[in-house]
PDB file of C-alpha atoms and ligand atoms in Angstrom:
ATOM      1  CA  UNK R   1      10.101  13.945   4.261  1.00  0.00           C
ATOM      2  CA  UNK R   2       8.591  13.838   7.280  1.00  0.00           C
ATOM      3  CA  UNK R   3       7.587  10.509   8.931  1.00  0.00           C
ATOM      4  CA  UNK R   4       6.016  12.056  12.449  1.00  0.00           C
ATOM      5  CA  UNK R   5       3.917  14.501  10.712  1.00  0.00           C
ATOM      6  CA  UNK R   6       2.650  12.155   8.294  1.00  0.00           C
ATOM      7  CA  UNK R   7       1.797   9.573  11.453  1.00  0.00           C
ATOM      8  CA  UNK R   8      -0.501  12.601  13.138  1.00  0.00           C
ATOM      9  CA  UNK R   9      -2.399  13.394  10.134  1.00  0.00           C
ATOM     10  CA  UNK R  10      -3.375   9.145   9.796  1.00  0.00           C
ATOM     11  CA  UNK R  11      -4.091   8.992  13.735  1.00  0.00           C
ATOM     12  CA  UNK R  12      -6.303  11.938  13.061  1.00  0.00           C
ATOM     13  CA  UNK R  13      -8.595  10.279  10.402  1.00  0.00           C
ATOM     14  CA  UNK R  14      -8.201   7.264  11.942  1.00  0.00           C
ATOM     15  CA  UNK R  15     -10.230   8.718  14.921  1.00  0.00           C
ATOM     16  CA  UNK R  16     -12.580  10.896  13.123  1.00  0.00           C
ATOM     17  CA  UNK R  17     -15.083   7.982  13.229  1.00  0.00           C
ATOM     18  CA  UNK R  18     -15.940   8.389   9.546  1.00  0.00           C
ATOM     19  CA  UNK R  19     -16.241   4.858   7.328  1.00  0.00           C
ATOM     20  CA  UNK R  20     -13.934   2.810   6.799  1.00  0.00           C
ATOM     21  CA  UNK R  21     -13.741   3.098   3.133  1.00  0.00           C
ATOM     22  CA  UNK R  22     -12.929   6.761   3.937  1.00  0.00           C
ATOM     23  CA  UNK R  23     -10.475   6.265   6.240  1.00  0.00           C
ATOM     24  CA  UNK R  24      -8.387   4.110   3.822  1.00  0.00           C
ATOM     25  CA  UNK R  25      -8.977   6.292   1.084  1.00  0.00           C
ATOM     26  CA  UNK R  26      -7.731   9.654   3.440  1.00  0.00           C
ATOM     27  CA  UNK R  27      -4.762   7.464   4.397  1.00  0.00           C
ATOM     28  CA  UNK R  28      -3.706   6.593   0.625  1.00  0.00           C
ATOM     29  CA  UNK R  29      -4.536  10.129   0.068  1.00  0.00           C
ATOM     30  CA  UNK R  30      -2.096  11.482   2.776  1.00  0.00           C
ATOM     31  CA  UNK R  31       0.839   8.501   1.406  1.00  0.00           C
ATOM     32  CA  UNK R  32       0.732   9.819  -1.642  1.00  0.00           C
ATOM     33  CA  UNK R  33       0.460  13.973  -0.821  1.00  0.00           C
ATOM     34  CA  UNK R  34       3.096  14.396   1.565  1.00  0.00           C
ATOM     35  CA  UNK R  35       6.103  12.171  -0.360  1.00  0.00           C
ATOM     36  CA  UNK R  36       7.629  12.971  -3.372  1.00  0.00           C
ATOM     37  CA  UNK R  37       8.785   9.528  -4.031  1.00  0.00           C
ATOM     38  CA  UNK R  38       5.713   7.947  -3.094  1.00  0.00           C
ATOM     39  CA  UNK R  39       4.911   8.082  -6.984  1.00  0.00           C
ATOM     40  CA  UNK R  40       1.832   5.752  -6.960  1.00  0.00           C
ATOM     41  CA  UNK R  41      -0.153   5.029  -3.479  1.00  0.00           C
ATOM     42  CA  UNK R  42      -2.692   1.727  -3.303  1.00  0.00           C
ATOM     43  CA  UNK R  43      -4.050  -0.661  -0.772  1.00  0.00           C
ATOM     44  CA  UNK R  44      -4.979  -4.301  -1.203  1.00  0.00           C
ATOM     45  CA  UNK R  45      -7.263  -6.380   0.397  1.00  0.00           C
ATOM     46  CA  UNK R  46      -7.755 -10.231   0.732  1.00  0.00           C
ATOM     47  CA  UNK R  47     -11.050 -11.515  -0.666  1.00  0.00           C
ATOM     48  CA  UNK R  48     -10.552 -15.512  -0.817  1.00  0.00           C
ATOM     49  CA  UNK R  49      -7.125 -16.172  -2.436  1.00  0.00           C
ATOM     50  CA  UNK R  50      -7.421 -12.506  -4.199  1.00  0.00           C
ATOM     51  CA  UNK R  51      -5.479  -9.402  -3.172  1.00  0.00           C
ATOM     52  CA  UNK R  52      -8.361  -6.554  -4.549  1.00  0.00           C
ATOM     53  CA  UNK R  53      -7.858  -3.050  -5.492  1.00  0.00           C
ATOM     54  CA  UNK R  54      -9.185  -1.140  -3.142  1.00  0.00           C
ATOM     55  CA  UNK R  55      -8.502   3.024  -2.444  1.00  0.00           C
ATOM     56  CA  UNK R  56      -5.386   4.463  -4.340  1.00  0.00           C
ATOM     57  CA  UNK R  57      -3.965   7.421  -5.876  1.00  0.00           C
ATOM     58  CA  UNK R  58      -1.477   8.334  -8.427  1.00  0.00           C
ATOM     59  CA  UNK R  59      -1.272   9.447 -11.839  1.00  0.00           C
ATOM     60  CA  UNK R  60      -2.726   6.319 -13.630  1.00  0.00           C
ATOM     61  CA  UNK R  61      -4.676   3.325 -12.889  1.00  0.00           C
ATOM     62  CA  UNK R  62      -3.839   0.065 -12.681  1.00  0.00           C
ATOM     63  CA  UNK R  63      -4.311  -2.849 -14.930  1.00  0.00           C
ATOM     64  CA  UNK R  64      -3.942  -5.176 -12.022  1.00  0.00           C
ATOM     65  CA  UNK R  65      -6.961  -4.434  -9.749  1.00  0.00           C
ATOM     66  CA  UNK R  66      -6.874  -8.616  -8.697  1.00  0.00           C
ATOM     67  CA  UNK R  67      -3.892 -10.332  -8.186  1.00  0.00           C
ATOM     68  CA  UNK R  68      -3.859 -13.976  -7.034  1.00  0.00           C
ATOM     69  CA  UNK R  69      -1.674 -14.386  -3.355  1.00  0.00           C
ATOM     70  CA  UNK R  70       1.447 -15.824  -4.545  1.00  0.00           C
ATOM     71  CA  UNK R  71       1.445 -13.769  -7.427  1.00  0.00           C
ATOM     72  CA  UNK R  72       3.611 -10.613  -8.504  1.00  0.00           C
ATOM     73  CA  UNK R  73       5.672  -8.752  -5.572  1.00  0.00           C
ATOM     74  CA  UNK R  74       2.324  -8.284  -3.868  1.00  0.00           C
ATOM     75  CA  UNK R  75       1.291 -11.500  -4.116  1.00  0.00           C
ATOM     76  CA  UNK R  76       4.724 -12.125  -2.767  1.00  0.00           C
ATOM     77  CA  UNK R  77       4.170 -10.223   0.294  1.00  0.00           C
ATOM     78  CA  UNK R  78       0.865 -11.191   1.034  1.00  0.00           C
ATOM     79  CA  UNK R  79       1.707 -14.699   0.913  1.00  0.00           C
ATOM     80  CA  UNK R  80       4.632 -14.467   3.512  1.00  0.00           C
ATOM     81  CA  UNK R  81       3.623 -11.516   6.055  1.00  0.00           C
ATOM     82  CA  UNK R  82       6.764 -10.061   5.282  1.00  0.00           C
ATOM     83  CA  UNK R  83       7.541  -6.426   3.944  1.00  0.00           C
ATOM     84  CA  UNK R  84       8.723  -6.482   0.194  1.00  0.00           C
ATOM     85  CA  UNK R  85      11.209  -3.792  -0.738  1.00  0.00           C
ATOM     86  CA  UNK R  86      12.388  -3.849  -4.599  1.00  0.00           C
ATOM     87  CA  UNK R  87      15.339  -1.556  -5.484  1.00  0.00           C
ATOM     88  CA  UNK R  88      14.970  -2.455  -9.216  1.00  0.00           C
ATOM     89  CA  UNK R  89      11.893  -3.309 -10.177  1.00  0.00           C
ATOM     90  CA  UNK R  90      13.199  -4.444 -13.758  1.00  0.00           C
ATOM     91  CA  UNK R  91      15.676  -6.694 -12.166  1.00  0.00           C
ATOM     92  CA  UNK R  92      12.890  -8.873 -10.250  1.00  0.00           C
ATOM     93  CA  UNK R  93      11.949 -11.345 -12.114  1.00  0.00           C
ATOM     94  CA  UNK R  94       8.023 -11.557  -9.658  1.00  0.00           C
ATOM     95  CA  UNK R  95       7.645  -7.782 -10.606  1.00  0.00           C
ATOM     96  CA  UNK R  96       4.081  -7.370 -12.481  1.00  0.00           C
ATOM     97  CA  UNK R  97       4.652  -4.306 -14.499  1.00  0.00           C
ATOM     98  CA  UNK R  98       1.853  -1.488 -14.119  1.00  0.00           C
ATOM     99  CA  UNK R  99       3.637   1.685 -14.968  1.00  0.00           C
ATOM    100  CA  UNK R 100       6.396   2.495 -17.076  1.00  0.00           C
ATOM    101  CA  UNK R 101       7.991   5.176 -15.071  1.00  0.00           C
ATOM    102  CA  UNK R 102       8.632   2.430 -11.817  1.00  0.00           C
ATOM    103  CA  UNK R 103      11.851   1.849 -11.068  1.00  0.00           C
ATOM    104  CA  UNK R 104      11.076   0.437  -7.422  1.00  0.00           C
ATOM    105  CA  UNK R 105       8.149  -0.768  -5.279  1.00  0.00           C
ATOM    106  CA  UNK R 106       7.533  -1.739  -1.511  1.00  0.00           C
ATOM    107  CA  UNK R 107       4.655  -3.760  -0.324  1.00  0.00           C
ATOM    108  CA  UNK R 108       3.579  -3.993   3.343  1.00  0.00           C
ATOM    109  CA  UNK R 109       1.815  -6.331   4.452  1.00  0.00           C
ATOM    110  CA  UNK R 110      -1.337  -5.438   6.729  1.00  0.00           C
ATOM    111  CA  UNK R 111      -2.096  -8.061   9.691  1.00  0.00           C
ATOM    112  CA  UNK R 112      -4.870  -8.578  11.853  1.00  0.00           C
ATOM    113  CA  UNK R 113      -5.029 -10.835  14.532  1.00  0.00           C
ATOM    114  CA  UNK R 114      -2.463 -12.666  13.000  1.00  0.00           C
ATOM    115  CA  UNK R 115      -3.667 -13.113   9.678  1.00  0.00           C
ATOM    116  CA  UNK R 116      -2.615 -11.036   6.920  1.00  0.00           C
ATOM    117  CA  UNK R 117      -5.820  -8.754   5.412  1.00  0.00           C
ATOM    118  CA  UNK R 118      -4.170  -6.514   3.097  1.00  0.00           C
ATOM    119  CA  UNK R 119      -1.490  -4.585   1.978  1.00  0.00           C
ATOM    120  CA  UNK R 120       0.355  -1.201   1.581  1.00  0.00           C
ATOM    121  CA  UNK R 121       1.589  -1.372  -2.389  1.00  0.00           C
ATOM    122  CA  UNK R 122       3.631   2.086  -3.496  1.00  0.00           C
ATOM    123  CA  UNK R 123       5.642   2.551  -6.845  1.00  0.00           C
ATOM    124  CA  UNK R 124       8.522   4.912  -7.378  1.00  0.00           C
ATOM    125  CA  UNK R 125       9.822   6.674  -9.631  1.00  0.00           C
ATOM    126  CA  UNK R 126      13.244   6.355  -8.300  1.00  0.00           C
ATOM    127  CA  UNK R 127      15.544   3.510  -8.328  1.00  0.00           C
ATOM    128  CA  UNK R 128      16.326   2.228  -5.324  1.00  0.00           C
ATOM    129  CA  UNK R 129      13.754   4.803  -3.370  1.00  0.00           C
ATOM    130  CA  UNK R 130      12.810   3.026  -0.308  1.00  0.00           C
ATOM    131  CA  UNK R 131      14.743   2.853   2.586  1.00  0.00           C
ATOM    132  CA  UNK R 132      14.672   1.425   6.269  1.00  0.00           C
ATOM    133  CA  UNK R 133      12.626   4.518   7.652  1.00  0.00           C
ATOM    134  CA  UNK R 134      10.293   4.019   4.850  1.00  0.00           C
ATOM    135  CA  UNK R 135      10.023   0.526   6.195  1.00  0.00           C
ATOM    136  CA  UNK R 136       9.597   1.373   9.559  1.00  0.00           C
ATOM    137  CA  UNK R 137       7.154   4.204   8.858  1.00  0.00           C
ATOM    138  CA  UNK R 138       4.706   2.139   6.408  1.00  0.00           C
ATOM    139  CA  UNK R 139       4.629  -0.913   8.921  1.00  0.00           C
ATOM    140  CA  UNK R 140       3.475   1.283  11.675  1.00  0.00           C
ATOM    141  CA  UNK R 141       1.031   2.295   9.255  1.00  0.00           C
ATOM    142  CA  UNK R 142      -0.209  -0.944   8.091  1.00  0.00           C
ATOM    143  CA  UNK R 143      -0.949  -1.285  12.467  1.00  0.00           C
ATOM    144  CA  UNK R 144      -2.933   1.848  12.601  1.00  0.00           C
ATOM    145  CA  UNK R 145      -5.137   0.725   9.634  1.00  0.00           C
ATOM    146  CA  UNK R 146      -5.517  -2.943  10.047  1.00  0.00           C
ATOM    147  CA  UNK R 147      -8.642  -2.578  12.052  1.00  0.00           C
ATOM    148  CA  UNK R 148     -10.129  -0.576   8.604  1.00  0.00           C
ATOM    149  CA  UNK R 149      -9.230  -3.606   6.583  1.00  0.00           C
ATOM    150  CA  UNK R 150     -10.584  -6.565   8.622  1.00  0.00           C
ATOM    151  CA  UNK R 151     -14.053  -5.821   8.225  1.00  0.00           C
ATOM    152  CA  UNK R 152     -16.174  -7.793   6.026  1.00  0.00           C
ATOM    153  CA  UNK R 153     -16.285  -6.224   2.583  1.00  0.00           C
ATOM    154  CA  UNK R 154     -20.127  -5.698   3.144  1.00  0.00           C
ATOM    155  CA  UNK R 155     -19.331  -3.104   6.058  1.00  0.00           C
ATOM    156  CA  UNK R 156     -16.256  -1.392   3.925  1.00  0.00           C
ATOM    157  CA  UNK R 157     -18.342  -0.464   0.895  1.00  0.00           C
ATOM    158  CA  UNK R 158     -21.224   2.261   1.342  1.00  0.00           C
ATOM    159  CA  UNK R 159     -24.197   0.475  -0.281  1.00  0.00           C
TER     160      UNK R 159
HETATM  161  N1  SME H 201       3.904  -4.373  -9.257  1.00  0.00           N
HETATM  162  C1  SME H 201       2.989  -5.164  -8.481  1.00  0.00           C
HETATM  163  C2  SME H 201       1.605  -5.138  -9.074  1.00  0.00           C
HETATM  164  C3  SME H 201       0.758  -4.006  -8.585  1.00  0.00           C
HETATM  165  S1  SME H 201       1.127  -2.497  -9.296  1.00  0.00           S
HETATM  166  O1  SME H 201       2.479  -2.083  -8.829  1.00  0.00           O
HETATM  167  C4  SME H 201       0.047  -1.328  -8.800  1.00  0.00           C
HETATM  168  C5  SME H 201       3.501  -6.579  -8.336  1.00  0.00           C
HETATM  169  O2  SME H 201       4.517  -6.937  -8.906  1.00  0.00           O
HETATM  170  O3  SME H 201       2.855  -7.366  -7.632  1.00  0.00           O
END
């Protein structure tokens, strides 16, 4: 696992100037590539009172490509500004199942200009699989990309 590395290879496509739908896609893309527990990889963003699907990888889609805020560990997370971590997923009664293999789940919370415009969502495999460096790593994350996820949805999508 390494945190640093991963960090470079974000600030790299984050100033590669591409779109911004790109950018979060490469970013999810790098998440999920470079750790082993990072089993599924997905960002949200905020339309109205609606965290939306937006880029992700892992082995399977998701059912839940709209979750209200409030709702679920995401909606959870999104509704306080405050990083979710989930040891046992089965044990948490908010958890909205989307893969059978999870056995734990962060959420991160992505701010901009004090507002809260998305979110970091990643499912393990493992019980119990993030710790405080995961923390630490995905909320410096969530900084580096907030500018990519406060644009109007107009701007993110290619037309
Ligand atoms: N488990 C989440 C729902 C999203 S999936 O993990 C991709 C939740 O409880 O909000």
């Amino acid at each position: 696992m390494n945190h640093t590395g991963a960090l470079e290879a974000i600030d790299r496509i984050l100033n590669r100037g591409t779109g911004a739908d790109g950018v979060l896609q490469a970013v999810v893309d790098v998440l999920h590539d470079r750790f082993r527990h990072y089993s599924w990889v997905g960002i949200y963003l905020i339309e109205g009172d609606d965290l939306v699907l937006g880029p992700w990888k892992g082995p399977q889609a998701t059912e839940h490509v709209r979750i209200p805020v409030g709702q679920g560990i995401c909606g959870a997370a999104a509704a306080t500004g405050r990083t979710e971590v989930v040891d046992d997923v089965d044990a948490d009664e908010r958890y909205l199942a989307c893969f059978p293999l999870t056995r734990s789940e962060i959420v991160v919370p992505i701010a901009h200009e004090g507002q809260v415009v998305g979110e970091i969502d990643i499912d393990s495999d493992r019980q119990a699989a993030f710790d405080s460096d995961d923390r630490a790593f995905l909320e410096r994350v969530a900084l580096l990309i907030s500018p990519a996820c406060s644009r109007p949805a107009s701007t993110r999508i290619p037309r």
